């Protein structure tokens, strides 16, 4: 399976030699839900040091298997930190996942696994910073991994969303300005010791890394960049909801029962780059598993084959169209590629997804490997996006990067 170049290019602040990447799961592992206790929908967890994380996933082989987990600590640049495990982890890892249950009344059989941290064996985190959760099988083969962050609230990070000062982009971009500081916390050589990440909707492939403070006012660092901290506002995500797997709705054109599973055919989507902005509430690219057929959602939500169709209008002869969203951790690969159907002139794809409410959009992968997320959807300064700013600090002589503060703001409050 190929993973396209844009993922590496978007993280070019790190050398590919040292960077640790998330491992993509095998085809039989589906619906990975990874979130913190402060999140309503899946997304890379950013939790306080006394917070918790939740991992859920389905094994479509529908048999009891042995899965194990390990947790590793990393620096800001996702190089392995020098900390020993007993320095960053309270308790132990390398333990078997014991919380699992089989599906109920579903056409697709599966086993649902869950992991909560802290638990009686892994009791919590001692240090802030970047972490990697690894899931292994009984042969100690790495099946998949997920990144998360732990912060200790040592500084305040007020964030303001502004319109850009570039007149030709003022109706398309959103700029993130922020400050960092707190009385009593002293930064030493902040140009060298402070690192930042600015991320939109927890999509770290699109993040801005390592902005330097422009001004220092006492204990406060000030970041008032324009283009260096500018994001395309893009557009609200498209969505569908198949919690009732037998009934179509506004976004679903047709439902057919196949030999093994239901087939859900979505309405054909069209580009929106020439349309005016319309507010359409979404979950900023994420998803929620749900079913109308029972109350034990993890076990009773079924799987369906979701059929996407797209009429791009714009020229894509030299590039590729892909589906994009949190449903597969924002990965662009062969499974998300839209293929052209000569018989109807549409680009089509089919994904196996668990019942629920899903956000998705169509993105353009250029021949040079760069990704354009607004090529088909258009971009508006009014689009609702959530921004997060993460502040890392490694004091002079320190052994690892601490995550010392997190700030958030929503573009609904955008100002000039």
Tab-separated table of C-alpha atoms in Angstrom:
chain	number	residue	atom	x	y	z
A	1	UNK	CA	0.000	0.000	0.000
A	2	UNK	CA	1.448	3.369	-0.954
A	3	UNK	CA	1.283	6.387	1.335
A	4	UNK	CA	1.673	9.583	-0.622
A	5	UNK	CA	4.435	12.138	-0.397
A	6	UNK	CA	2.315	14.965	0.999
A	7	UNK	CA	2.383	13.363	4.440
A	8	UNK	CA	6.174	13.561	4.502
A	9	UNK	CA	6.272	17.017	2.938
A	10	UNK	CA	3.802	18.382	5.471
A	11	UNK	CA	6.149	17.314	8.268
A	12	UNK	CA	9.309	18.602	6.605
A	13	UNK	CA	10.417	20.324	9.797
A	14	UNK	CA	11.572	16.871	10.897
A	15	UNK	CA	14.078	14.692	9.103
A	16	UNK	CA	12.473	11.552	7.721
A	17	UNK	CA	15.362	9.599	9.238
A	18	UNK	CA	14.402	10.367	12.841
A	19	UNK	CA	10.649	10.864	12.677
A	20	UNK	CA	8.372	8.148	14.016
A	21	UNK	CA	5.188	7.728	11.960
A	22	UNK	CA	1.912	6.135	12.916
A	23	UNK	CA	1.603	2.561	11.673
A	24	UNK	CA	-1.416	1.917	9.450
A	25	UNK	CA	-3.597	-1.016	10.615
A	26	UNK	CA	-4.219	-4.168	8.543
A	27	UNK	CA	-7.489	-4.428	6.621
A	28	UNK	CA	-9.215	-6.533	9.276
A	29	UNK	CA	-8.812	-3.806	11.930
A	30	UNK	CA	-11.585	-1.228	11.462
A	31	UNK	CA	-13.172	1.787	13.168
A	32	UNK	CA	-10.296	2.889	15.353
A	33	UNK	CA	-11.681	5.384	17.853
A	34	UNK	CA	-8.964	7.202	19.779
A	35	UNK	CA	-9.784	10.201	21.930
A	36	UNK	CA	-9.213	11.874	25.259
A	37	UNK	CA	-11.731	12.138	28.065
A	38	UNK	CA	-12.258	15.802	27.091
A	39	UNK	CA	-13.271	14.970	23.481
A	40	UNK	CA	-16.729	14.243	22.098
A	41	UNK	CA	-15.493	12.770	18.799
A	42	UNK	CA	-12.332	10.876	17.772
A	43	UNK	CA	-9.189	12.877	17.114
A	44	UNK	CA	-5.589	12.858	18.267
A	45	UNK	CA	-5.861	13.191	22.065
A	46	UNK	CA	-4.322	16.198	23.786
A	47	UNK	CA	-4.959	15.569	27.472
A	48	UNK	CA	-3.883	17.096	30.808
A	49	UNK	CA	-1.347	15.083	32.767
A	50	UNK	CA	-4.123	13.730	35.012
A	51	UNK	CA	-6.427	13.022	32.048
A	52	UNK	CA	-7.315	9.764	30.320
A	53	UNK	CA	-7.391	8.249	26.834
A	54	UNK	CA	-9.809	5.791	25.255
A	55	UNK	CA	-9.001	3.393	22.418
A	56	UNK	CA	-11.622	1.259	20.660
A	57	UNK	CA	-11.359	-0.835	17.507
A	58	UNK	CA	-13.042	-3.764	15.747
A	59	UNK	CA	-11.419	-7.001	14.569
A	60	UNK	CA	-13.448	-8.244	11.587
A	61	UNK	CA	-12.028	-11.747	11.913
A	62	UNK	CA	-14.566	-12.098	14.768
A	63	UNK	CA	-12.457	-14.319	16.938
A	64	UNK	CA	-10.832	-13.762	20.281
A	65	UNK	CA	-7.260	-12.664	19.647
A	66	UNK	CA	-4.511	-11.512	21.950
A	67	UNK	CA	-3.569	-7.842	21.565
A	68	UNK	CA	-0.967	-6.036	23.639
A	69	UNK	CA	-0.159	-2.370	24.135
A	70	UNK	CA	2.994	-0.370	24.769
A	71	UNK	CA	3.491	3.345	25.417
A	72	UNK	CA	6.583	5.343	24.435
A	73	UNK	CA	7.640	8.926	25.149
A	74	UNK	CA	8.889	11.255	22.371
A	75	UNK	CA	10.342	14.708	21.912
A	76	UNK	CA	8.658	17.591	20.086
A	77	UNK	CA	10.126	16.428	16.755
A	78	UNK	CA	8.914	12.842	17.344
A	79	UNK	CA	12.377	11.490	17.995
A	80	UNK	CA	12.538	9.018	20.871
A	81	UNK	CA	13.190	10.725	24.191
A	82	UNK	CA	15.972	9.547	26.506
A	83	UNK	CA	13.572	8.955	29.399
A	84	UNK	CA	13.320	5.467	30.833
A	85	UNK	CA	9.806	4.057	31.093
A	86	UNK	CA	9.683	4.401	34.880
A	87	UNK	CA	10.384	8.130	34.453
A	88	UNK	CA	7.330	8.863	32.298
A	89	UNK	CA	4.852	6.079	33.122
A	90	UNK	CA	3.175	5.259	36.435
A	91	UNK	CA	2.776	1.492	36.391
A	92	UNK	CA	3.391	-0.923	33.525
A	93	UNK	CA	2.537	-1.517	29.864
A	94	UNK	CA	3.218	-4.473	27.540
A	95	UNK	CA	-0.092	-5.864	28.753
A	96	UNK	CA	-2.940	-7.723	27.073
A	97	UNK	CA	-6.187	-5.952	26.171
A	98	UNK	CA	-8.722	-7.653	28.407
A	99	UNK	CA	-11.854	-5.658	27.565
A	100	UNK	CA	-13.466	-7.173	24.462
A	101	UNK	CA	-16.920	-8.312	23.332
A	102	UNK	CA	-18.487	-9.871	20.253
A	103	UNK	CA	-20.929	-8.135	17.935
A	104	UNK	CA	-24.660	-8.614	18.450
A	105	UNK	CA	-27.388	-8.930	15.746
A	106	UNK	CA	-25.096	-7.634	12.974
A	107	UNK	CA	-24.571	-8.997	9.475
A	108	UNK	CA	-20.853	-8.278	9.767
A	109	UNK	CA	-19.379	-10.231	12.648
A	110	UNK	CA	-16.593	-8.593	14.615
A	111	UNK	CA	-14.971	-8.392	18.029
A	112	UNK	CA	-14.796	-4.973	19.660
A	113	UNK	CA	-11.752	-4.189	21.816
A	114	UNK	CA	-11.391	-1.328	24.270
A	115	UNK	CA	-8.517	0.131	26.258
A	116	UNK	CA	-8.755	2.839	28.900
A	117	UNK	CA	-5.720	4.558	30.375
A	118	UNK	CA	-5.293	5.028	33.323
A	119	UNK	CA	-6.207	1.536	34.468
A	120	UNK	CA	-5.135	-0.689	37.359
A	121	UNK	CA	-1.858	-1.583	35.627
A	122	UNK	CA	-1.047	1.614	33.742
A	123	UNK	CA	-1.958	4.208	36.315
A	124	UNK	CA	-1.031	7.416	34.513
A	125	UNK	CA	1.655	9.685	33.134
A	126	UNK	CA	4.495	11.287	35.061
A	127	UNK	CA	5.815	13.603	32.349
A	128	UNK	CA	4.221	15.844	29.747
A	129	UNK	CA	5.142	15.650	26.072
A	130	UNK	CA	4.484	13.479	23.030
A	131	UNK	CA	3.470	9.826	23.346
A	132	UNK	CA	2.938	6.878	21.024
A	133	UNK	CA	0.489	4.063	21.785
A	134	UNK	CA	1.424	0.813	20.012
A	135	UNK	CA	-0.820	-2.218	19.525
A	136	UNK	CA	0.824	-5.618	18.919
A	137	UNK	CA	-0.488	-9.102	18.183
A	138	UNK	CA	0.524	-12.252	20.063
A	139	UNK	CA	3.582	-12.633	17.795
A	140	UNK	CA	4.784	-9.174	18.869
A	141	UNK	CA	4.107	-7.793	15.405
A	142	UNK	CA	3.150	-4.116	15.420
A	143	UNK	CA	-0.404	-3.841	14.053
A	144	UNK	CA	-1.000	-0.106	14.383
A	145	UNK	CA	-0.028	2.896	16.448
A	146	UNK	CA	-1.509	6.254	17.416
A	147	UNK	CA	0.098	9.476	18.644
A	148	UNK	CA	-1.181	11.545	21.542
A	149	UNK	CA	-0.006	14.440	23.707
A	150	UNK	CA	0.024	15.040	27.453
A	151	UNK	CA	0.353	18.569	28.826
A	152	UNK	CA	0.985	20.136	32.203
A	153	UNK	CA	-0.712	23.520	32.423
A	154	UNK	CA	2.176	25.833	33.314
A	155	UNK	CA	1.494	28.784	30.990
A	156	UNK	CA	-1.573	30.512	29.568
A	157	UNK	CA	-2.084	30.499	25.783
A	158	UNK	CA	-4.791	32.998	24.721
A	159	UNK	CA	-5.601	32.537	21.008
A	160	UNK	CA	-7.238	34.954	18.558
A	161	UNK	CA	-8.460	34.112	15.037
A	162	UNK	CA	-8.106	36.967	12.543
A	163	UNK	CA	-8.619	37.605	8.860
A	164	UNK	CA	-5.445	37.868	6.832
A	165	UNK	CA	-3.941	41.221	5.893
A	166	UNK	CA	-3.486	40.041	2.295
A	167	UNK	CA	-6.391	41.542	0.379
A	168	UNK	CA	-6.448	38.827	-2.283
A	169	UNK	CA	-6.943	36.156	0.409
A	170	UNK	CA	-8.976	38.047	2.998
A	171	UNK	CA	-12.167	36.102	2.215
A	172	UNK	CA	-10.386	32.711	2.130
A	173	UNK	CA	-7.904	32.535	5.012
A	174	UNK	CA	-7.938	32.407	8.800
A	175	UNK	CA	-4.881	33.560	10.760
A	176	UNK	CA	-3.990	32.295	14.238
A	177	UNK	CA	-2.400	34.826	16.626
A	178	UNK	CA	-1.509	33.904	20.194
A	179	UNK	CA	0.441	34.788	23.311
A	180	UNK	CA	2.284	32.558	25.778
A	181	UNK	CA	3.106	33.306	29.393
A	182	UNK	CA	2.180	33.396	33.062
A	183	UNK	CA	3.444	35.354	36.032
A	184	UNK	CA	6.227	33.392	37.678
A	185	UNK	CA	7.170	31.321	34.614
A	186	UNK	CA	10.408	32.590	33.084
A	187	UNK	CA	11.507	31.566	29.578
A	188	UNK	CA	15.233	31.380	29.021
A	189	UNK	CA	16.348	31.959	25.423
A	190	UNK	CA	12.810	31.401	24.067
A	191	UNK	CA	13.923	31.581	20.424
A	192	UNK	CA	15.812	28.365	21.093
A	193	UNK	CA	13.938	26.627	23.903
A	194	UNK	CA	10.271	27.163	22.928
A	195	UNK	CA	8.581	25.116	20.171
A	196	UNK	CA	5.026	25.508	18.891
A	197	UNK	CA	2.398	23.623	16.901
A	198	UNK	CA	-0.686	25.334	15.470
A	199	UNK	CA	-3.269	22.834	14.229
A	200	UNK	CA	-6.717	23.094	12.648
A	201	UNK	CA	-9.374	20.535	13.597
A	202	UNK	CA	-6.715	18.161	15.001
A	203	UNK	CA	-5.479	17.410	11.487
A	204	UNK	CA	-1.743	17.422	12.166
A	205	UNK	CA	-0.853	16.919	8.504
A	206	UNK	CA	-1.980	20.499	7.959
A	207	UNK	CA	-0.339	22.009	11.053
A	208	UNK	CA	2.138	24.917	11.320
A	209	UNK	CA	5.248	23.905	13.229
A	210	UNK	CA	7.870	25.754	15.256
A	211	UNK	CA	6.896	29.415	14.907
A	212	UNK	CA	9.317	31.674	16.747
A	213	UNK	CA	8.133	34.460	19.101
A	214	UNK	CA	8.182	37.837	17.378
A	215	UNK	CA	8.143	39.881	20.566
A	216	UNK	CA	8.927	39.324	24.235
A	217	UNK	CA	7.022	41.439	26.748
A	218	UNK	CA	8.308	40.578	30.214
A	219	UNK	CA	7.241	36.960	30.803
A	220	UNK	CA	4.975	36.958	27.737
A	221	UNK	CA	5.865	35.702	24.247
A	222	UNK	CA	3.842	37.252	21.414
A	223	UNK	CA	3.096	35.631	18.041
A	224	UNK	CA	1.409	37.948	15.520
A	225	UNK	CA	2.289	36.338	12.220
A	226	UNK	CA	0.140	36.686	9.133
A	227	UNK	CA	0.935	34.259	6.294
A	228	UNK	CA	3.216	32.113	8.441
A	229	UNK	CA	0.228	31.318	10.677
A	230	UNK	CA	-2.488	31.430	7.998
A	231	UNK	CA	-4.774	28.501	7.162
A	232	UNK	CA	-7.207	28.173	4.304
A	233	UNK	CA	-10.629	28.347	5.931
A	234	UNK	CA	-11.764	25.702	3.434
A	235	UNK	CA	-15.445	24.715	3.716
A	236	UNK	CA	-17.686	22.729	6.028
A	237	UNK	CA	-17.305	18.987	5.538
A	238	UNK	CA	-19.813	16.907	3.617
A	239	UNK	CA	-21.609	14.290	5.672
A	240	UNK	CA	-23.916	11.293	5.718
A	241	UNK	CA	-25.788	9.532	8.522
A	242	UNK	CA	-26.730	5.853	8.228
A	243	UNK	CA	-27.556	5.081	11.839
A	244	UNK	CA	-30.748	3.528	10.445
A	245	UNK	CA	-29.126	1.146	8.025
A	246	UNK	CA	-32.344	0.304	6.164
A	247	UNK	CA	-33.729	3.814	5.638
A	248	UNK	CA	-32.364	6.502	3.305
A	249	UNK	CA	-32.228	10.182	4.210
A	250	UNK	CA	-31.308	13.479	2.592
A	251	UNK	CA	-27.727	12.431	1.796
A	252	UNK	CA	-28.478	8.794	0.936
A	253	UNK	CA	-29.880	8.051	-2.496
A	254	UNK	CA	-30.498	4.304	-2.255
A	255	UNK	CA	-29.993	1.291	0.006
A	256	UNK	CA	-29.662	-2.272	-1.248
A	257	UNK	CA	-29.160	-5.483	0.660
A	258	UNK	CA	-26.330	-7.428	-0.959
A	259	UNK	CA	-25.227	-11.003	-0.436
A	260	UNK	CA	-23.602	-10.226	2.882
A	261	UNK	CA	-24.056	-6.545	3.833
A	262	UNK	CA	-26.184	-3.501	3.127
A	263	UNK	CA	-24.986	-1.203	0.345
A	264	UNK	CA	-25.528	2.500	0.984
A	265	UNK	CA	-25.406	4.702	-2.130
A	266	UNK	CA	-24.827	8.370	-1.349
A	267	UNK	CA	-26.135	11.235	-3.424
A	268	UNK	CA	-23.649	12.365	-6.064
A	269	UNK	CA	-21.456	15.191	-4.764
A	270	UNK	CA	-20.385	18.204	-6.796
A	271	UNK	CA	-17.654	20.851	-6.350
A	272	UNK	CA	-18.484	23.902	-4.236
A	273	UNK	CA	-15.614	26.223	-5.164
A	274	UNK	CA	-17.934	28.615	-7.037
A	275	UNK	CA	-20.679	28.609	-4.397
A	276	UNK	CA	-21.232	31.090	-1.592
A	277	UNK	CA	-20.527	29.920	1.932
A	278	UNK	CA	-23.411	28.151	3.667
A	279	UNK	CA	-23.188	27.248	7.334
A	280	UNK	CA	-23.699	23.534	7.738
A	281	UNK	CA	-22.885	22.136	11.205
A	282	UNK	CA	-20.268	19.383	11.094
A	283	UNK	CA	-17.844	17.626	13.432
A	284	UNK	CA	-14.790	19.128	11.712
A	285	UNK	CA	-13.858	16.013	9.770
A	286	UNK	CA	-14.535	13.424	12.468
A	287	UNK	CA	-17.301	10.824	12.963
A	288	UNK	CA	-19.664	9.358	15.564
A	289	UNK	CA	-20.636	5.684	15.628
A	290	UNK	CA	-24.373	5.252	16.136
A	291	UNK	CA	-27.224	2.869	15.407
A	292	UNK	CA	-30.998	3.015	15.683
A	293	UNK	CA	-31.207	-0.733	16.320
A	294	UNK	CA	-29.891	-0.982	19.879
A	295	UNK	CA	-28.351	0.728	22.887
A	296	UNK	CA	-25.012	-1.112	22.970
A	297	UNK	CA	-23.577	0.896	20.111
A	298	UNK	CA	-20.059	-0.570	20.020
A	299	UNK	CA	-21.468	-4.092	19.572
A	300	UNK	CA	-24.752	-3.481	17.722
A	301	UNK	CA	-23.735	-0.928	15.080
A	302	UNK	CA	-23.323	-2.865	11.833
A	303	UNK	CA	-21.043	-2.351	8.860
A	304	UNK	CA	-22.198	-1.234	5.415
A	305	UNK	CA	-20.554	-0.685	2.058
A	306	UNK	CA	-20.705	3.077	1.442
A	307	UNK	CA	-20.708	4.052	-2.244
A	308	UNK	CA	-19.378	7.553	-3.021
A	309	UNK	CA	-19.779	9.308	-6.371
A	310	UNK	CA	-18.342	12.665	-7.389
A	311	UNK	CA	-18.579	14.831	-10.495
A	312	UNK	CA	-15.473	17.047	-10.251
A	313	UNK	CA	-16.078	19.520	-13.147
A	314	UNK	CA	-12.546	20.865	-12.668
A	315	UNK	CA	-9.661	19.316	-14.613
A	316	UNK	CA	-7.994	16.426	-12.771
A	317	UNK	CA	-6.345	14.596	-15.667
A	318	UNK	CA	-2.854	14.904	-14.175
A	319	UNK	CA	-3.754	14.435	-10.522
A	320	UNK	CA	-5.922	12.274	-8.293
A	321	UNK	CA	-9.124	12.729	-6.305
A	322	UNK	CA	-9.238	11.246	-2.801
A	323	UNK	CA	-11.696	10.946	0.046
A	324	UNK	CA	-10.447	12.652	3.191
A	325	UNK	CA	-11.516	12.567	6.826
A	326	UNK	CA	-10.907	11.234	10.318
A	327	UNK	CA	-12.594	7.942	9.371
A	328	UNK	CA	-9.139	6.589	8.411
A	329	UNK	CA	-6.955	9.039	10.385
A	330	UNK	CA	-6.662	11.438	7.409
A	331	UNK	CA	-4.486	9.002	5.470
A	332	UNK	CA	-4.319	9.281	1.676
A	333	UNK	CA	-3.711	5.874	0.063
A	334	UNK	CA	-5.098	3.453	-2.515
A	335	UNK	CA	-8.249	2.846	-0.478
A	336	UNK	CA	-9.288	6.534	-0.647
A	337	UNK	CA	-8.639	6.956	-4.390
A	338	UNK	CA	-11.682	7.911	-6.479
A	339	UNK	CA	-11.637	6.049	-9.815
A	340	UNK	CA	-13.251	7.252	-13.025
A	341	UNK	CA	-16.291	5.385	-14.361
A	342	UNK	CA	-16.563	5.975	-18.110
A	343	UNK	CA	-20.134	4.720	-18.263
A	344	UNK	CA	-21.538	7.562	-16.136
A	345	UNK	CA	-18.723	10.108	-16.129
A	346	UNK	CA	-18.390	9.974	-12.335
A	347	UNK	CA	-15.511	9.312	-9.976
A	348	UNK	CA	-16.438	6.520	-7.567
A	349	UNK	CA	-15.215	4.676	-4.495
A	350	UNK	CA	-16.605	2.198	-1.971
A	351	UNK	CA	-15.577	2.006	1.698
A	352	UNK	CA	-16.584	-0.429	4.404
A	353	UNK	CA	-17.683	1.727	7.373
A	354	UNK	CA	-19.475	1.150	10.634
A	355	UNK	CA	-22.883	2.794	11.091
A	356	UNK	CA	-22.936	6.386	12.215
A	357	UNK	CA	-22.499	10.039	11.289
A	358	UNK	CA	-19.459	10.726	9.102
A	359	UNK	CA	-17.717	13.818	7.811
A	360	UNK	CA	-15.732	13.618	4.592
A	361	UNK	CA	-14.555	15.760	1.709
A	362	UNK	CA	-12.859	15.388	-1.653
A	363	UNK	CA	-9.278	16.581	-1.980
A	364	UNK	CA	-6.968	16.981	-4.971
A	365	UNK	CA	-3.597	15.244	-4.937
A	366	UNK	CA	-1.420	17.141	-7.396
A	367	UNK	CA	1.124	15.378	-9.640
A	368	UNK	CA	3.942	16.803	-7.481
A	369	UNK	CA	2.543	15.092	-4.371
A	370	UNK	CA	1.089	18.226	-2.761
A	371	UNK	CA	-2.444	18.065	-1.390
A	372	UNK	CA	-5.017	20.798	-2.090
A	373	UNK	CA	-7.859	20.451	0.400
A	374	UNK	CA	-9.842	23.391	-1.023
A	375	UNK	CA	-9.558	22.633	-4.730
A	376	UNK	CA	-13.103	21.255	-4.947
A	377	UNK	CA	-14.719	22.587	-1.775
A	378	UNK	CA	-13.599	26.201	-2.025
A	379	UNK	CA	-12.366	28.263	0.910
A	380	UNK	CA	-14.116	30.862	3.083
A	381	UNK	CA	-13.056	32.978	6.022
A	382	UNK	CA	-16.475	32.277	7.612
A	383	UNK	CA	-15.970	28.497	7.799
A	384	UNK	CA	-16.240	27.113	11.333
A	385	UNK	CA	-12.912	25.575	12.383
A	386	UNK	CA	-11.388	24.812	15.748
A	387	UNK	CA	-7.743	25.776	16.273
A	388	UNK	CA	-5.349	24.499	18.895
A	389	UNK	CA	-1.926	25.862	19.850
A	390	UNK	CA	0.533	23.591	21.676
A	391	UNK	CA	3.560	25.037	23.489
A	392	UNK	CA	6.657	22.909	24.161
A	393	UNK	CA	9.613	23.966	26.292
A	394	UNK	CA	13.036	22.429	26.852
A	395	UNK	CA	14.934	24.483	29.372
A	396	UNK	CA	18.687	24.844	28.992
A	397	UNK	CA	20.273	21.545	29.985
A	398	UNK	CA	16.935	19.660	30.134
A	399	UNK	CA	16.658	16.079	28.845
A	400	UNK	CA	13.291	16.204	27.061
A	401	UNK	CA	10.619	18.499	25.635
A	402	UNK	CA	7.769	19.343	27.989
A	403	UNK	CA	4.310	20.285	26.729
A	404	UNK	CA	3.578	23.201	29.066
A	405	UNK	CA	0.442	24.819	27.665
A	406	UNK	CA	-2.461	24.451	25.242
A	407	UNK	CA	-4.709	27.171	23.845
A	408	UNK	CA	-7.838	26.882	21.715
A	409	UNK	CA	-10.104	29.175	19.719
A	410	UNK	CA	-12.903	28.813	17.212
A	411	UNK	CA	-13.141	30.735	13.929
A	412	UNK	CA	-16.760	31.666	14.703
A	413	UNK	CA	-15.129	34.474	16.694
A	414	UNK	CA	-12.926	35.675	13.814
A	415	UNK	CA	-12.029	39.376	13.834
A	416	UNK	CA	-10.339	41.783	11.431
